[in-house]
mmCIF file with all atom_site columns, C-alpha atoms in Angstrom:
data_model
loop_
_atom_site.group_PDB
_atom_site.id
_atom_site.type_symbol
_atom_site.label_atom_id
_atom_site.label_alt_id
_atom_site.label_comp_id
_atom_site.label_asym_id
_atom_site.label_entity_id
_atom_site.label_seq_id
_atom_site.pdbx_PDB_ins_code
_atom_site.Cartn_x
_atom_site.Cartn_y
_atom_site.Cartn_z
_atom_site.occupancy
_atom_site.B_iso_or_equiv
_atom_site.pdbx_formal_charge
_atom_site.auth_seq_id
_atom_site.auth_comp_id
_atom_site.auth_asym_id
_atom_site.auth_atom_id
_atom_site.pdbx_PDB_model_num
ATOM 1  C CA . UNK C 1 1  ? -0.061  -0.060 0.357   1.00 0.00 ? 166 UNK C CA 1
ATOM 2  C CA . UNK C 1 2  ? 1.498   3.248  -1.510  1.00 0.00 ? 167 UNK C CA 1
ATOM 3  C CA . UNK C 1 3  ? 0.089   6.089  1.646   1.00 0.00 ? 168 UNK C CA 1
ATOM 4  C CA . UNK C 1 4  ? -1.937  5.665  4.854   1.00 0.00 ? 169 UNK C CA 1
ATOM 5  C CA . UNK C 1 5  ? -4.835  8.128  5.893   1.00 0.00 ? 170 UNK C CA 1
ATOM 6  C CA . UNK C 1 6  ? -4.731  10.628 8.382   1.00 0.00 ? 171 UNK C CA 1
ATOM 7  C CA . UNK C 1 7  ? -7.867  11.956 10.120  1.00 0.00 ? 172 UNK C CA 1
ATOM 8  C CA . UNK C 1 8  ? -7.232  15.468 9.610   1.00 0.00 ? 173 UNK C CA 1
ATOM 9  C CA . UNK C 1 9  ? -10.323 17.623 10.413  1.00 0.00 ? 174 UNK C CA 1
ATOM 10 C CA . UNK C 1 10 ? -9.652  21.103 9.346   1.00 0.00 ? 175 UNK C CA 1
ATOM 11 C CA . UNK C 1 11 ? -10.950 21.928 6.172   1.00 0.00 ? 176 UNK C CA 1
ATOM 12 C CA . UNK C 1 12 ? -8.743  24.123 5.288   1.00 0.00 ? 177 UNK C CA 1
ATOM 13 C CA . UNK C 1 13 ? -6.059  23.168 2.532   1.00 0.00 ? 178 UNK C CA 1
ATOM 14 C CA . UNK C 1 14 ? -2.477  24.879 2.057   1.00 0.00 ? 179 UNK C CA 1
ATOM 15 C CA . UNK C 1 15 ? -1.377  26.047 -0.891  1.00 0.00 ? 180 UNK C CA 1
ATOM 16 C CA . UNK C 1 16 ? 2.969   25.588 -0.760  1.00 0.00 ? 181 UNK C CA 1
ATOM 17 C CA . UNK C 1 17 ? 6.049   26.462 -3.691  1.00 0.00 ? 182 UNK C CA 1
ATOM 18 C CA . UNK C 1 18 ? 8.341   23.781 -3.280  1.00 0.00 ? 183 UNK C CA 1
ATOM 19 C CA . UNK C 1 19 ? 12.518  24.366 -3.553  1.00 0.00 ? 184 UNK C CA 1
ATOM 20 C CA . UNK C 1 20 ? 14.968  22.179 -3.023  1.00 0.00 ? 185 UNK C CA 1
ATOM 21 C CA . UNK C 1 21 ? 14.861  20.931 1.027   1.00 0.00 ? 186 UNK C CA 1
ATOM 22 C CA . UNK C 1 22 ? 12.369  23.191 2.187   1.00 0.00 ? 187 UNK C CA 1
ATOM 23 C CA . UNK C 1 23 ? 8.903   24.888 0.958   1.00 0.00 ? 188 UNK C CA 1
ATOM 24 C CA . UNK C 1 24 ? 7.228   28.327 0.998   1.00 0.00 ? 189 UNK C CA 1
ATOM 25 C CA . UNK C 1 25 ? 3.869   28.584 2.063   1.00 0.00 ? 190 UNK C CA 1
ATOM 26 C CA . UNK C 1 26 ? 1.851   30.596 -0.322  1.00 0.00 ? 191 UNK C CA 1
ATOM 27 C CA . UNK C 1 27 ? -2.182  29.894 1.515   1.00 0.00 ? 192 UNK C CA 1
ATOM 28 C CA . UNK C 1 28 ? -2.060  28.874 5.174   1.00 0.00 ? 193 UNK C CA 1
ATOM 29 C CA . UNK C 1 29 ? -3.683  25.731 6.053   1.00 0.00 ? 194 UNK C CA 1
ATOM 30 C CA . UNK C 1 30 ? -3.391  22.273 7.527   1.00 0.00 ? 195 UNK C CA 1
ATOM 31 C CA . UNK C 1 31 ? -2.679  20.396 5.051   1.00 0.00 ? 196 UNK C CA 1
ATOM 32 C CA . UNK C 1 32 ? -1.900  19.030 1.001   1.00 0.00 ? 197 UNK C CA 1
ATOM 33 C CA . UNK C 1 33 ? -3.274  16.910 -1.256  1.00 0.00 ? 198 UNK C CA 1
ATOM 34 C CA . UNK C 1 34 ? -0.741  13.571 -2.230  1.00 0.00 ? 199 UNK C CA 1
ATOM 35 C CA . UNK C 1 35 ? -0.904  13.878 -5.878  1.00 0.00 ? 200 UNK C CA 1
ATOM 36 C CA . UNK C 1 36 ? -0.839  10.362 -6.489  1.00 0.00 ? 201 UNK C CA 1
ATOM 37 C CA . UNK C 1 37 ? -2.953  8.792  -3.230  1.00 0.00 ? 202 UNK C CA 1
ATOM 38 C CA . UNK C 1 38 ? -5.004  11.703 -2.955  1.00 0.00 ? 203 UNK C CA 1
ATOM 39 C CA . UNK C 1 39 ? -4.565  11.424 0.510   1.00 0.00 ? 204 UNK C CA 1
ATOM 40 C CA . UNK C 1 40 ? -4.553  14.812 2.825   1.00 0.00 ? 205 UNK C CA 1
ATOM 41 C CA . UNK C 1 41 ? -1.028  15.703 4.464   1.00 0.00 ? 206 UNK C CA 1
ATOM 42 C CA . UNK C 1 42 ? -0.460  17.481 7.503   1.00 0.00 ? 207 UNK C CA 1
ATOM 43 C CA . UNK C 1 43 ? 1.821   20.233 6.330   1.00 0.00 ? 208 UNK C CA 1
ATOM 44 C CA . UNK C 1 44 ? 3.836   19.667 9.753   1.00 0.00 ? 209 UNK C CA 1
ATOM 45 C CA . UNK C 1 45 ? 4.314   16.042 8.333   1.00 0.00 ? 210 UNK C CA 1
ATOM 46 C CA . UNK C 1 46 ? 5.123   16.492 4.727   1.00 0.00 ? 211 UNK C CA 1
ATOM 47 C CA . UNK C 1 47 ? 8.527   15.200 3.524   1.00 0.00 ? 212 UNK C CA 1
ATOM 48 C CA . UNK C 1 48 ? 8.089   14.776 0.137   1.00 0.00 ? 213 UNK C CA 1
ATOM 49 C CA . UNK C 1 49 ? 7.536   16.491 -2.761  1.00 0.00 ? 214 UNK C CA 1
ATOM 50 C CA . UNK C 1 50 ? 8.566   17.438 -6.464  1.00 0.00 ? 215 UNK C CA 1
ATOM 51 C CA . UNK C 1 51 ? 10.072  20.655 -7.524  1.00 0.00 ? 216 UNK C CA 1
ATOM 52 C CA . UNK C 1 52 ? 9.554   20.256 -11.079 1.00 0.00 ? 217 UNK C CA 1
ATOM 53 C CA . UNK C 1 53 ? 6.401   19.294 -10.552 1.00 0.00 ? 218 UNK C CA 1
ATOM 54 C CA . UNK C 1 54 ? 5.059   20.763 -7.767  1.00 0.00 ? 219 UNK C CA 1
ATOM 55 C CA . UNK C 1 55 ? 3.725   18.238 -6.478  1.00 0.00 ? 220 UNK C CA 1
ATOM 56 C CA . UNK C 1 56 ? 3.245   16.496 -2.741  1.00 0.00 ? 221 UNK C CA 1
ATOM 57 C CA . UNK C 1 57 ? 3.598   13.162 -1.820  1.00 0.00 ? 222 UNK C CA 1
ATOM 58 C CA . UNK C 1 58 ? 2.563   11.664 1.424   1.00 0.00 ? 223 UNK C CA 1
ATOM 59 C CA . UNK C 1 59 ? 5.372   8.677  1.370   1.00 0.00 ? 224 UNK C CA 1
ATOM 60 C CA . UNK C 1 60 ? 8.551   8.124  -1.001  1.00 0.00 ? 225 UNK C CA 1
ATOM 61 C CA . UNK C 1 61 ? 6.444   5.381  -2.393  1.00 0.00 ? 226 UNK C CA 1
ATOM 62 C CA . UNK C 1 62 ? 4.883   7.751  -3.617  1.00 0.00 ? 227 UNK C CA 1
ATOM 63 C CA . UNK C 1 63 ? 6.927   10.381 -4.380  1.00 0.00 ? 228 UNK C CA 1
ATOM 64 C CA . UNK C 1 64 ? 8.403   6.788  -6.801  1.00 0.00 ? 229 UNK C CA 1
ATOM 65 C CA . UNK C 1 65 ? 5.307   6.217  -8.720  1.00 0.00 ? 230 UNK C CA 1
ATOM 66 C CA . UNK C 1 66 ? 4.613   10.431 -9.459  1.00 0.00 ? 231 UNK C CA 1
ATOM 67 C CA . UNK C 1 67 ? 8.112   9.887  -10.938 1.00 0.00 ? 232 UNK C CA 1
ATOM 68 C CA . UNK C 1 68 ? 7.468   6.966  -12.701 1.00 0.00 ? 233 UNK C CA 1
ATOM 69 C CA . UNK C 1 69 ? 4.263   8.251  -13.803 1.00 0.00 ? 234 UNK C CA 1
ATOM 70 C CA . UNK C 1 70 ? 5.703   11.718 -15.353 1.00 0.00 ? 235 UNK C CA 1
ATOM 71 C CA . UNK C 1 71 ? 8.434   9.916  -17.356 1.00 0.00 ? 236 UNK C CA 1
#
């Protein structure tokens, strides 16, 4: 299984700009949506994203799947 569901009760999605090793918050929110699984990811838990595609991923497996999908 690629992802795991997390119970996120806040319904405000954040908008982020992804850079190498960091991201900037453009719109405050509690979560972003994984580009592969569609699951919500707490911004404080976000570890994987693509700078090139500006996409967040909930896990290394999801990031790899996103990379393979775009290749």
